[in-house]
């Protein structure tokens, strides 16, 4: 899939090659470029808590988090995860590699794409809704290489309900896969958050852009296309 210019925004987008609808739009729930609070796909508006600021990012603009502020919104059924196939993706640049830092999270302890300060690596975690058992791809024995401050990373985490496993790829690199969950992830109506967990933990100190949520598992080829050799591929992908 080649790279073109998104017609609606002027930002990098995917060429369809034949004028068709890019596969990225299939089951896409929302895409927040984070130039402001508004999602470009369905127009969902985030709430700014603690004065998150916006400025120059990797593809275009980004949200800047200080470690005490975050973005969130209520999570109706369309924004809830649970025991379904889904994908969370974003570009992130860290100011600190010491503390745990949430990139995208939904539900009370439920689904989290984050930086694990204890293991010094990015991680994707699926938990039981009560905060009990969990599975992670990227941390522990499934650990990726350490992250660095001041560097933009494309982080993609997804869950596959058929085998109960979490998956993670950073910069379209080697896929890390967790063990099978051994539990059924419950659905949570707690908020959908960027830059912090809904329970108030894992505040981000860094920058996030192009946060996206699909209710399906992206393919390997799609993840490579989104990374676009480090350039990044942005909505509307056409």
mmCIF file with all atom_site columns, C-alpha atoms in Angstrom, residues 38-118:
data_model
loop_
_atom_site.group_PDB
_atom_site.id
_atom_site.type_symbol
_atom_site.label_atom_id
_atom_site.label_alt_id
_atom_site.label_comp_id
_atom_site.label_asym_id
_atom_site.label_entity_id
_atom_site.label_seq_id
_atom_site.pdbx_PDB_ins_code
_atom_site.Cartn_x
_atom_site.Cartn_y
_atom_site.Cartn_z
_atom_site.occupancy
_atom_site.B_iso_or_equiv
_atom_site.pdbx_formal_charge
_atom_site.auth_seq_id
_atom_site.auth_comp_id
_atom_site.auth_asym_id
_atom_site.auth_atom_id
_atom_site.pdbx_PDB_model_num
ATOM 1  C CA . UNK A 1 38  ? -12.166 15.949  18.459 1.00 0.00 ? 38  UNK A CA 1
ATOM 2  C CA . UNK A 1 39  ? -12.011 12.545  16.788 1.00 0.00 ? 39  UNK A CA 1
ATOM 3  C CA . UNK A 1 40  ? -11.804 12.698  12.995 1.00 0.00 ? 40  UNK A CA 1
ATOM 4  C CA . UNK A 1 41  ? -13.743 9.523   12.219 1.00 0.00 ? 41  UNK A CA 1
ATOM 5  C CA . UNK A 1 42  ? -16.937 9.752   14.298 1.00 0.00 ? 42  UNK A CA 1
ATOM 6  C CA . UNK A 1 43  ? -16.491 13.156  15.931 1.00 0.00 ? 43  UNK A CA 1
ATOM 7  C CA . UNK A 1 44  ? -16.232 11.877  19.511 1.00 0.00 ? 44  UNK A CA 1
ATOM 8  C CA . UNK A 1 45  ? -15.033 14.720  21.756 1.00 0.00 ? 45  UNK A CA 1
ATOM 9  C CA . UNK A 1 46  ? -12.613 14.098  24.616 1.00 0.00 ? 46  UNK A CA 1
ATOM 10 C CA . UNK A 1 47  ? -12.634 16.031  27.903 1.00 0.00 ? 47  UNK A CA 1
ATOM 11 C CA . UNK A 1 48  ? -9.437  17.905  28.786 1.00 0.00 ? 48  UNK A CA 1
ATOM 12 C CA . UNK A 1 49  ? -8.552  17.307  32.444 1.00 0.00 ? 49  UNK A CA 1
ATOM 13 C CA . UNK A 1 50  ? -5.717  19.387  33.903 1.00 0.00 ? 50  UNK A CA 1
ATOM 14 C CA . UNK A 1 51  ? -4.929  21.480  30.818 1.00 0.00 ? 51  UNK A CA 1
ATOM 15 C CA . UNK A 1 52  ? -3.367  19.069  28.351 1.00 0.00 ? 52  UNK A CA 1
ATOM 16 C CA . UNK A 1 53  ? -1.733  21.192  25.633 1.00 0.00 ? 53  UNK A CA 1
ATOM 17 C CA . UNK A 1 54  ? -1.364  20.596  21.900 1.00 0.00 ? 54  UNK A CA 1
ATOM 18 C CA . UNK A 1 55  ? 1.578   21.266  19.595 1.00 0.00 ? 55  UNK A CA 1
ATOM 19 C CA . UNK A 1 56  ? 3.841   19.859  16.901 1.00 0.00 ? 56  UNK A CA 1
ATOM 20 C CA . UNK A 1 57  ? 3.971   16.067  16.878 1.00 0.00 ? 57  UNK A CA 1
ATOM 21 C CA . UNK A 1 58  ? 5.327   13.246  14.727 1.00 0.00 ? 58  UNK A CA 1
ATOM 22 C CA . UNK A 1 59  ? 2.893   13.096  11.802 1.00 0.00 ? 59  UNK A CA 1
ATOM 23 C CA . UNK A 1 60  ? 1.284   16.471  12.488 1.00 0.00 ? 60  UNK A CA 1
ATOM 24 C CA . UNK A 1 61  ? 0.072   17.619  15.926 1.00 0.00 ? 61  UNK A CA 1
ATOM 25 C CA . UNK A 1 62  ? 0.094   15.869  19.301 1.00 0.00 ? 62  UNK A CA 1
ATOM 26 C CA . UNK A 1 63  ? -1.119  16.153  22.898 1.00 0.00 ? 63  UNK A CA 1
ATOM 27 C CA . UNK A 1 64  ? 1.467   16.953  25.584 1.00 0.00 ? 64  UNK A CA 1
ATOM 28 C CA . UNK A 1 65  ? 1.032   15.356  29.019 1.00 0.00 ? 65  UNK A CA 1
ATOM 29 C CA . UNK A 1 66  ? 2.827   16.553  32.161 1.00 0.00 ? 66  UNK A CA 1
ATOM 30 C CA . UNK A 1 67  ? 2.287   13.559  34.441 1.00 0.00 ? 67  UNK A CA 1
ATOM 31 C CA . UNK A 1 68  ? -0.785  15.047  36.112 1.00 0.00 ? 68  UNK A CA 1
ATOM 32 C CA . UNK A 1 69  ? -3.238  15.700  33.263 1.00 0.00 ? 69  UNK A CA 1
ATOM 33 C CA . UNK A 1 70  ? -5.157  13.478  30.858 1.00 0.00 ? 70  UNK A CA 1
ATOM 34 C CA . UNK A 1 71  ? -7.952  13.194  28.292 1.00 0.00 ? 71  UNK A CA 1
ATOM 35 C CA . UNK A 1 72  ? -11.036 11.033  28.672 1.00 0.00 ? 72  UNK A CA 1
ATOM 36 C CA . UNK A 1 73  ? -14.691 10.555  27.852 1.00 0.00 ? 73  UNK A CA 1
ATOM 37 C CA . UNK A 1 74  ? -17.596 8.371   28.897 1.00 0.00 ? 74  UNK A CA 1
ATOM 38 C CA . UNK A 1 75  ? -17.557 4.911   27.331 1.00 0.00 ? 75  UNK A CA 1
ATOM 39 C CA . UNK A 1 76  ? -20.846 3.832   25.787 1.00 0.00 ? 76  UNK A CA 1
ATOM 40 C CA . UNK A 1 77  ? -21.043 0.329   24.327 1.00 0.00 ? 77  UNK A CA 1
ATOM 41 C CA . UNK A 1 78  ? -19.242 1.450   21.168 1.00 0.00 ? 78  UNK A CA 1
ATOM 42 C CA . UNK A 1 79  ? -16.119 2.380   23.186 1.00 0.00 ? 79  UNK A CA 1
ATOM 43 C CA . UNK A 1 80  ? -16.077 -0.653  25.488 1.00 0.00 ? 80  UNK A CA 1
ATOM 44 C CA . UNK A 1 81  ? -13.769 -3.638  25.034 1.00 0.00 ? 81  UNK A CA 1
ATOM 45 C CA . UNK A 1 82  ? -14.228 -6.994  26.790 1.00 0.00 ? 82  UNK A CA 1
ATOM 46 C CA . UNK A 1 83  ? -13.985 -10.477 25.268 1.00 0.00 ? 83  UNK A CA 1
ATOM 47 C CA . UNK A 1 84  ? -13.905 -9.246  21.661 1.00 0.00 ? 84  UNK A CA 1
ATOM 48 C CA . UNK A 1 85  ? -11.277 -8.690  19.001 1.00 0.00 ? 85  UNK A CA 1
ATOM 49 C CA . UNK A 1 86  ? -10.025 -5.097  19.191 1.00 0.00 ? 86  UNK A CA 1
ATOM 50 C CA . UNK A 1 87  ? -6.935  -2.967  18.540 1.00 0.00 ? 87  UNK A CA 1
ATOM 51 C CA . UNK A 1 88  ? -5.478  0.123   20.244 1.00 0.00 ? 88  UNK A CA 1
ATOM 52 C CA . UNK A 1 89  ? -2.762  2.107   18.450 1.00 0.00 ? 89  UNK A CA 1
ATOM 53 C CA . UNK A 1 90  ? -0.937  5.419   18.874 1.00 0.00 ? 90  UNK A CA 1
ATOM 54 C CA . UNK A 1 91  ? 2.321   7.273   18.401 1.00 0.00 ? 91  UNK A CA 1
ATOM 55 C CA . UNK A 1 92  ? 4.053   8.135   21.694 1.00 0.00 ? 92  UNK A CA 1
ATOM 56 C CA . UNK A 1 93  ? 7.187   9.969   22.841 1.00 0.00 ? 93  UNK A CA 1
ATOM 57 C CA . UNK A 1 94  ? 8.222   9.606   26.483 1.00 0.00 ? 94  UNK A CA 1
ATOM 58 C CA . UNK A 1 95  ? 9.797   12.232  28.730 1.00 0.00 ? 95  UNK A CA 1
ATOM 59 C CA . UNK A 1 96  ? 10.434  9.613   31.412 1.00 0.00 ? 96  UNK A CA 1
ATOM 60 C CA . UNK A 1 97  ? 11.149  5.886   31.312 1.00 0.00 ? 97  UNK A CA 1
ATOM 61 C CA . UNK A 1 98  ? 10.858  5.441   35.074 1.00 0.00 ? 98  UNK A CA 1
ATOM 62 C CA . UNK A 1 99  ? 7.141   5.554   35.824 1.00 0.00 ? 99  UNK A CA 1
ATOM 63 C CA . UNK A 1 100 ? 4.299   3.448   34.426 1.00 0.00 ? 100 UNK A CA 1
ATOM 64 C CA . UNK A 1 101 ? 2.551   5.535   31.766 1.00 0.00 ? 101 UNK A CA 1
ATOM 65 C CA . UNK A 1 102 ? -0.807  4.835   30.107 1.00 0.00 ? 102 UNK A CA 1
ATOM 66 C CA . UNK A 1 103 ? -1.160  5.584   26.402 1.00 0.00 ? 103 UNK A CA 1
ATOM 67 C CA . UNK A 1 104 ? -4.761  4.421   25.839 1.00 0.00 ? 104 UNK A CA 1
ATOM 68 C CA . UNK A 1 105 ? -6.928  2.698   28.426 1.00 0.00 ? 105 UNK A CA 1
ATOM 69 C CA . UNK A 1 106 ? -10.566 1.665   28.707 1.00 0.00 ? 106 UNK A CA 1
ATOM 70 C CA . UNK A 1 107 ? -12.494 0.385   31.680 1.00 0.00 ? 107 UNK A CA 1
ATOM 71 C CA . UNK A 1 108 ? -11.679 0.010   35.350 1.00 0.00 ? 108 UNK A CA 1
ATOM 72 C CA . UNK A 1 109 ? -8.447  -2.037  35.136 1.00 0.00 ? 109 UNK A CA 1
ATOM 73 C CA . UNK A 1 110 ? -9.645  -3.579  31.871 1.00 0.00 ? 110 UNK A CA 1
ATOM 74 C CA . UNK A 1 111 ? -7.663  -2.766  28.701 1.00 0.00 ? 111 UNK A CA 1
ATOM 75 C CA . UNK A 1 112 ? -4.425  -0.800  28.610 1.00 0.00 ? 112 UNK A CA 1
ATOM 76 C CA . UNK A 1 113 ? -1.777  0.124   26.046 1.00 0.00 ? 113 UNK A CA 1
ATOM 77 C CA . UNK A 1 114 ? 1.036   1.514   28.187 1.00 0.00 ? 114 UNK A CA 1
ATOM 78 C CA . UNK A 1 115 ? 4.703   1.923   29.050 1.00 0.00 ? 115 UNK A CA 1
ATOM 79 C CA . UNK A 1 116 ? 5.752   -0.449  31.837 1.00 0.00 ? 116 UNK A CA 1
ATOM 80 C CA . UNK A 1 117 ? 8.384   1.373   33.897 1.00 0.00 ? 117 UNK A CA 1
ATOM 81 C CA . UNK A 1 118 ? 9.158   -1.732  35.934 1.00 0.00 ? 118 UNK A CA 1
#
